[in-house]
GROMACS .gro file of C-alpha atoms in nm:
model
  250
    1UNK     CA    1   1.770  -1.946  -0.315
    2UNK     CA    2   1.542  -1.794  -0.583
    3UNK     CA    3   1.550  -1.425  -0.666
    4UNK     CA    4   1.315  -1.240  -0.422
    5UNK     CA    5   1.214  -0.995  -0.695
    6UNK     CA    6   0.998  -1.161  -0.958
    7UNK     CA    7   0.940  -1.005  -1.299
    8UNK     CA    8   0.599  -0.843  -1.340
    9UNK     CA    9   0.428  -0.973  -1.653
   10UNK     CA   10   0.143  -0.811  -1.846
   11UNK     CA   11  -0.187  -0.894  -1.680
   12UNK     CA   12  -0.028  -0.927  -1.335
   13UNK     CA   13  -0.007  -0.713  -1.024
   14UNK     CA   14   0.272  -0.808  -0.784
   15UNK     CA   15   0.261  -0.709  -0.418
   16UNK     CA   16   0.566  -0.741  -0.195
   17UNK     CA   17   0.528  -0.725   0.183
   18UNK     CA   18   0.811  -0.706   0.435
   19UNK     CA   19   0.864  -0.639   0.804
   20UNK     CA   20   1.046  -0.316   0.882
   21UNK     CA   21   1.418  -0.349   0.942
   22UNK     CA   22   1.515  -0.341   1.308
   23UNK     CA   23   1.853  -0.176   1.247
   24UNK     CA   24   1.906   0.058   0.949
   25UNK     CA   25   2.191  -0.069   0.734
   26UNK     CA   26   2.427   0.154   0.534
   27UNK     CA   27   2.332  -0.044   0.223
   28UNK     CA   28   1.964   0.054   0.252
   29UNK     CA   29   2.036   0.413   0.350
   30UNK     CA   30   2.254   0.446   0.040
   31UNK     CA   31   1.949   0.376  -0.179
   32UNK     CA   32   1.764   0.691  -0.070
   33UNK     CA   33   1.789   1.008  -0.274
   34UNK     CA   34   1.855   1.345  -0.115
   35UNK     CA   35   1.489   1.424  -0.050
   36UNK     CA   36   1.416   1.081   0.095
   37UNK     CA   37   1.722   1.106   0.316
   38UNK     CA   38   1.600   1.441   0.450
   39UNK     CA   39   1.256   1.301   0.530
   40UNK     CA   40   1.414   0.995   0.690
   41UNK     CA   41   1.628   1.219   0.912
   42UNK     CA   42   1.326   1.428   1.011
   43UNK     CA   43   1.154   1.142   1.194
   44UNK     CA   44   1.189   1.176   1.570
   45UNK     CA   45   1.123   0.812   1.658
   46UNK     CA   46   1.297   0.495   1.545
   47UNK     CA   47   0.980   0.303   1.450
   48UNK     CA   48   0.844   0.540   1.181
   49UNK     CA   49   1.198   0.599   1.057
   50UNK     CA   50   1.247   0.224   1.007
   51UNK     CA   51   0.911   0.192   0.829
   52UNK     CA   52   0.995   0.478   0.595
   53UNK     CA   53   1.337   0.338   0.512
   54UNK     CA   54   1.205  -0.013   0.450
   55UNK     CA   55   0.916   0.103   0.232
   56UNK     CA   56   1.127   0.329   0.011
   57UNK     CA   57   1.421   0.091  -0.015
   58UNK     CA   58   1.186  -0.193  -0.111
   59UNK     CA   59   1.010   0.026  -0.368
   60UNK     CA   60   1.343   0.115  -0.525
   61UNK     CA   61   1.470  -0.243  -0.532
   62UNK     CA   62   1.162  -0.408  -0.681
   63UNK     CA   63   1.122  -0.126  -0.935
   64UNK     CA   64   1.488  -0.145  -1.035
   65UNK     CA   65   1.453  -0.519  -1.094
   66UNK     CA   66   1.179  -0.450  -1.350
   67UNK     CA   67   1.374  -0.173  -1.524
   68UNK     CA   68   1.714  -0.346  -1.504
   69UNK     CA   69   1.869  -0.038  -1.349
   70UNK     CA   70   2.039   0.085  -1.031
   71UNK     CA   71   1.790   0.124  -0.741
   72UNK     CA   72   1.965   0.436  -0.613
   73UNK     CA   73   1.948   0.603  -0.952
   74UNK     CA   74   1.570   0.586  -1.002
   75UNK     CA   75   1.393   0.923  -1.011
   76UNK     CA   76   1.036   0.901  -0.888
   77UNK     CA   77   0.770   1.161  -0.948
   78UNK     CA   78   0.492   1.247  -0.704
   79UNK     CA   79   0.157   1.364  -0.836
   80UNK     CA   80  -0.118   1.515  -0.623
   81UNK     CA   81  -0.453   1.555  -0.798
   82UNK     CA   82  -0.556   1.834  -0.561
   83UNK     CA   83  -0.255   2.067  -0.552
   84UNK     CA   84   0.086   2.128  -0.707
   85UNK     CA   85   0.271   2.004  -0.397
   86UNK     CA   86   0.575   2.179  -0.257
   87UNK     CA   87   0.943   2.127  -0.345
   88UNK     CA   88   1.039   2.068   0.018
   89UNK     CA   89   0.755   1.825   0.094
   90UNK     CA   90   0.650   1.643  -0.226
   91UNK     CA   91   0.343   1.430  -0.176
   92UNK     CA   92   0.088   1.236  -0.371
   93UNK     CA   93   0.092   0.924  -0.582
   94UNK     CA   94   0.443   0.803  -0.675
   95UNK     CA   95   0.521   0.733  -1.038
   96UNK     CA   96   0.788   0.695  -1.304
   97UNK     CA   97   0.818   0.966  -1.572
   98UNK     CA   98   0.924   0.742  -1.863
   99UNK     CA   99   0.776   0.400  -1.791
  100UNK     CA  100   0.429   0.242  -1.810
  101UNK     CA  101   0.502   0.065  -1.480
  102UNK     CA  102   0.252   0.175  -1.215
  103UNK     CA  103   0.340   0.157  -0.846
  104UNK     CA  104   0.214   0.217  -0.495
  105UNK     CA  105   0.343   0.172  -0.141
  106UNK     CA  106   0.197   0.155   0.209
  107UNK     CA  107   0.308   0.088   0.565
  108UNK     CA  108   0.144   0.025   0.900
  109UNK     CA  109   0.259  -0.111   1.233
  110UNK     CA  110   0.576  -0.303   1.148
  111UNK     CA  111   0.486  -0.395   0.789
  112UNK     CA  112   0.531  -0.236   0.448
  113UNK     CA  113   0.374  -0.321   0.112
  114UNK     CA  114   0.473  -0.230  -0.244
  115UNK     CA  115   0.261  -0.299  -0.554
  116UNK     CA  116   0.371  -0.290  -0.919
  117UNK     CA  117   0.171  -0.349  -1.235
  118UNK     CA  118   0.154  -0.253  -1.602
  119UNK     CA  119  -0.226  -0.292  -1.613
  120UNK     CA  120  -0.317   0.057  -1.493
  121UNK     CA  121  -0.303   0.292  -1.196
  122UNK     CA  122  -0.260   0.093  -0.874
  123UNK     CA  123  -0.312   0.151  -0.505
  124UNK     CA  124  -0.204  -0.077  -0.221
  125UNK     CA  125  -0.285  -0.049   0.147
  126UNK     CA  126  -0.175  -0.253   0.446
  127UNK     CA  127  -0.321  -0.200   0.792
  128UNK     CA  128  -0.245  -0.344   1.134
  129UNK     CA  129  -0.558  -0.520   1.258
  130UNK     CA  130  -0.460  -0.507   1.626
  131UNK     CA  131  -0.455  -0.128   1.659
  132UNK     CA  132  -0.631   0.011   1.965
  133UNK     CA  133  -0.859   0.307   2.013
  134UNK     CA  134  -1.205   0.401   1.895
  135UNK     CA  135  -1.292   0.298   1.541
  136UNK     CA  136  -1.375   0.591   1.307
  137UNK     CA  137  -1.704   0.442   1.196
  138UNK     CA  138  -1.796   0.758   1.003
  139UNK     CA  139  -1.578   0.632   0.713
  140UNK     CA  140  -1.822   0.346   0.651
  141UNK     CA  141  -2.123   0.360   0.422
  142UNK     CA  142  -2.458   0.281   0.583
  143UNK     CA  143  -2.470  -0.075   0.448
  144UNK     CA  144  -2.113  -0.138   0.569
  145UNK     CA  145  -2.196  -0.010   0.916
  146UNK     CA  146  -2.503  -0.234   0.931
  147UNK     CA  147  -2.293  -0.534   0.830
  148UNK     CA  148  -2.036  -0.451   1.096
  149UNK     CA  149  -2.305  -0.421   1.362
  150UNK     CA  150  -2.421  -0.774   1.285
  151UNK     CA  151  -2.084  -0.920   1.375
  152UNK     CA  152  -1.984  -1.033   1.724
  153UNK     CA  153  -1.800  -0.760   1.912
  154UNK     CA  154  -1.480  -0.965   1.906
  155UNK     CA  155  -1.475  -0.966   1.524
  156UNK     CA  156  -1.560  -0.604   1.452
  157UNK     CA  157  -1.216  -0.446   1.470
  158UNK     CA  158  -1.058  -0.686   1.221
  159UNK     CA  159  -1.363  -0.650   0.993
  160UNK     CA  160  -1.341  -0.272   1.007
  161UNK     CA  161  -0.972  -0.287   0.915
  162UNK     CA  162  -1.061  -0.505   0.616
  163UNK     CA  163  -1.313  -0.242   0.503
  164UNK     CA  164  -1.060   0.035   0.554
  165UNK     CA  165  -0.775  -0.135   0.364
  166UNK     CA  166  -1.004  -0.194   0.067
  167UNK     CA  167  -1.128   0.166   0.062
  168UNK     CA  168  -0.779   0.310   0.102
  169UNK     CA  169  -0.649   0.094  -0.185
  170UNK     CA  170  -0.920   0.228  -0.416
  171UNK     CA  171  -0.857   0.591  -0.317
  172UNK     CA  172  -0.484   0.548  -0.374
  173UNK     CA  173  -0.539   0.394  -0.716
  174UNK     CA  174  -0.764   0.678  -0.833
  175UNK     CA  175  -0.535   0.940  -0.680
  176UNK     CA  176  -0.815   1.088  -0.470
  177UNK     CA  177  -0.666   0.987  -0.138
  178UNK     CA  178  -0.851   1.109   0.168
  179UNK     CA  179  -0.965   1.423  -0.016
  180UNK     CA  180  -1.257   1.196  -0.110
  181UNK     CA  181  -1.496   1.093   0.165
  182UNK     CA  182  -1.439   0.718   0.228
  183UNK     CA  183  -1.804   0.685   0.331
  184UNK     CA  184  -1.909   0.752  -0.030
  185UNK     CA  185  -1.745   0.423  -0.130
  186UNK     CA  186  -1.923   0.096  -0.062
  187UNK     CA  187  -1.704  -0.213  -0.075
  188UNK     CA  188  -1.801  -0.576  -0.024
  189UNK     CA  189  -1.841  -0.722   0.325
  190UNK     CA  190  -1.525  -0.854   0.495
  191UNK     CA  191  -1.626  -1.218   0.447
  192UNK     CA  192  -1.683  -1.169   0.074
  193UNK     CA  193  -1.433  -1.135  -0.213
  194UNK     CA  194  -1.307  -0.779  -0.241
  195UNK     CA  195  -1.514  -0.560  -0.473
  196UNK     CA  196  -1.606  -0.195  -0.512
  197UNK     CA  197  -1.985  -0.205  -0.515
  198UNK     CA  198  -2.077   0.162  -0.537
  199UNK     CA  199  -1.923   0.508  -0.531
  200UNK     CA  200  -2.173   0.784  -0.455
  201UNK     CA  201  -2.101   1.137  -0.581
  202UNK     CA  202  -1.838   1.008  -0.825
  203UNK     CA  203  -1.909   1.238  -1.116
  204UNK     CA  204  -1.595   1.184  -1.324
  205UNK     CA  205  -1.584   0.873  -1.543
  206UNK     CA  206  -1.302   0.638  -1.461
  207UNK     CA  207  -1.182   0.293  -1.574
  208UNK     CA  208  -1.320  -0.014  -1.394
  209UNK     CA  209  -1.184  -0.053  -1.041
  210UNK     CA  210  -1.052  -0.404  -0.977
  211UNK     CA  211  -1.017  -0.471  -0.604
  212UNK     CA  212  -0.836  -0.764  -0.445
  213UNK     CA  213  -0.740  -0.873  -0.095
  214UNK     CA  214  -0.372  -0.956  -0.051
  215UNK     CA  215  -0.233  -1.238   0.163
  216UNK     CA  216  -0.019  -1.108   0.447
  217UNK     CA  217   0.062  -1.174   0.813
  218UNK     CA  218  -0.234  -1.269   1.032
  219UNK     CA  219  -0.238  -0.946   1.236
  220UNK     CA  220  -0.261  -0.734   0.922
  221UNK     CA  221  -0.506  -0.678   0.639
  222UNK     CA  222  -0.400  -0.569   0.292
  223UNK     CA  223  -0.574  -0.487  -0.034
  224UNK     CA  224  -0.476  -0.368  -0.380
  225UNK     CA  225  -0.685  -0.186  -0.639
  226UNK     CA  226  -0.603  -0.161  -1.010
  227UNK     CA  227  -0.781   0.061  -1.263
  228UNK     CA  228  -0.849  -0.110  -1.594
  229UNK     CA  229  -0.859  -0.475  -1.692
  230UNK     CA  230  -0.876  -0.760  -1.442
  231UNK     CA  231  -0.533  -0.894  -1.349
  232UNK     CA  232  -0.375  -1.170  -1.146
  233UNK     CA  233  -0.242  -1.065  -0.807
  234UNK     CA  234   0.090  -1.227  -0.716
  235UNK     CA  235   0.187  -1.182  -0.348
  236UNK     CA  236   0.545  -1.206  -0.220
  237UNK     CA  237   0.668  -1.191   0.136
  238UNK     CA  238   1.033  -1.091   0.165
  239UNK     CA  239   1.270  -0.994   0.443
  240UNK     CA  240   1.596  -0.809   0.492
  241UNK     CA  241   1.908  -0.960   0.640
  242UNK     CA  242   2.106  -0.763   0.895
  243UNK     CA  243   2.327  -0.618   0.623
  244UNK     CA  244   2.032  -0.505   0.414
  245UNK     CA  245   2.018  -0.787   0.159
  246UNK     CA  246   1.667  -0.859   0.030
  247UNK     CA  247   1.572  -1.227   0.037
  248UNK     CA  248   1.284  -1.469   0.064
  249UNK     CA  249   1.219  -1.606   0.415
  250UNK     CA  250   1.400  -1.928   0.491
   0.00000   0.00000   0.00000
């Protein structure tokens, strides 16, 4: 069986997706650092705990494969563009202090996604398309809302999730997160190739935003944004065995 962790080359952005582990294994738990272990223990329900463990273990393993180092020994930084964070609850965009490798992670439902690239700052987002409840349509720009209204009712939820994943990917890549109003971004319609069309009120200059949809399971939508030159997106779907070994699906 081929190695599930491919090497990221210049001009590429690799995105790994995986389903959350059903039973936490000692091997995966051993990868977490002290802070991650504390946040893992703080979850009250099994589902978000499993998502957190899977996302952070996967991030460590695919990053370690690029750096040829021990996954458990990697020290990640977290940078928030809007505050200094707090020692007990670090938050913001994850990074590496001494490497040009850029990274991002996301999780939703039962799926996680991790993106790595050397091209420039990156943001990945994965969203479950079968979520219930009222759609927060106020995050859409006027042209996006009009496009959504033209769709049959049965197609609107999945289309909205496509919009949202694209917007979230961009905001993660720039480091703005939800401190920026998503409605100020206009992205391409769900049936069109992913593209950031307009960003109102964006006063600071920034590198070009390259936006791409990412192949994933049918009940999910995923997107990745990279700041800088255009790059080739390489998707990987991986899974964990019961003992925590990362592998490609059989």
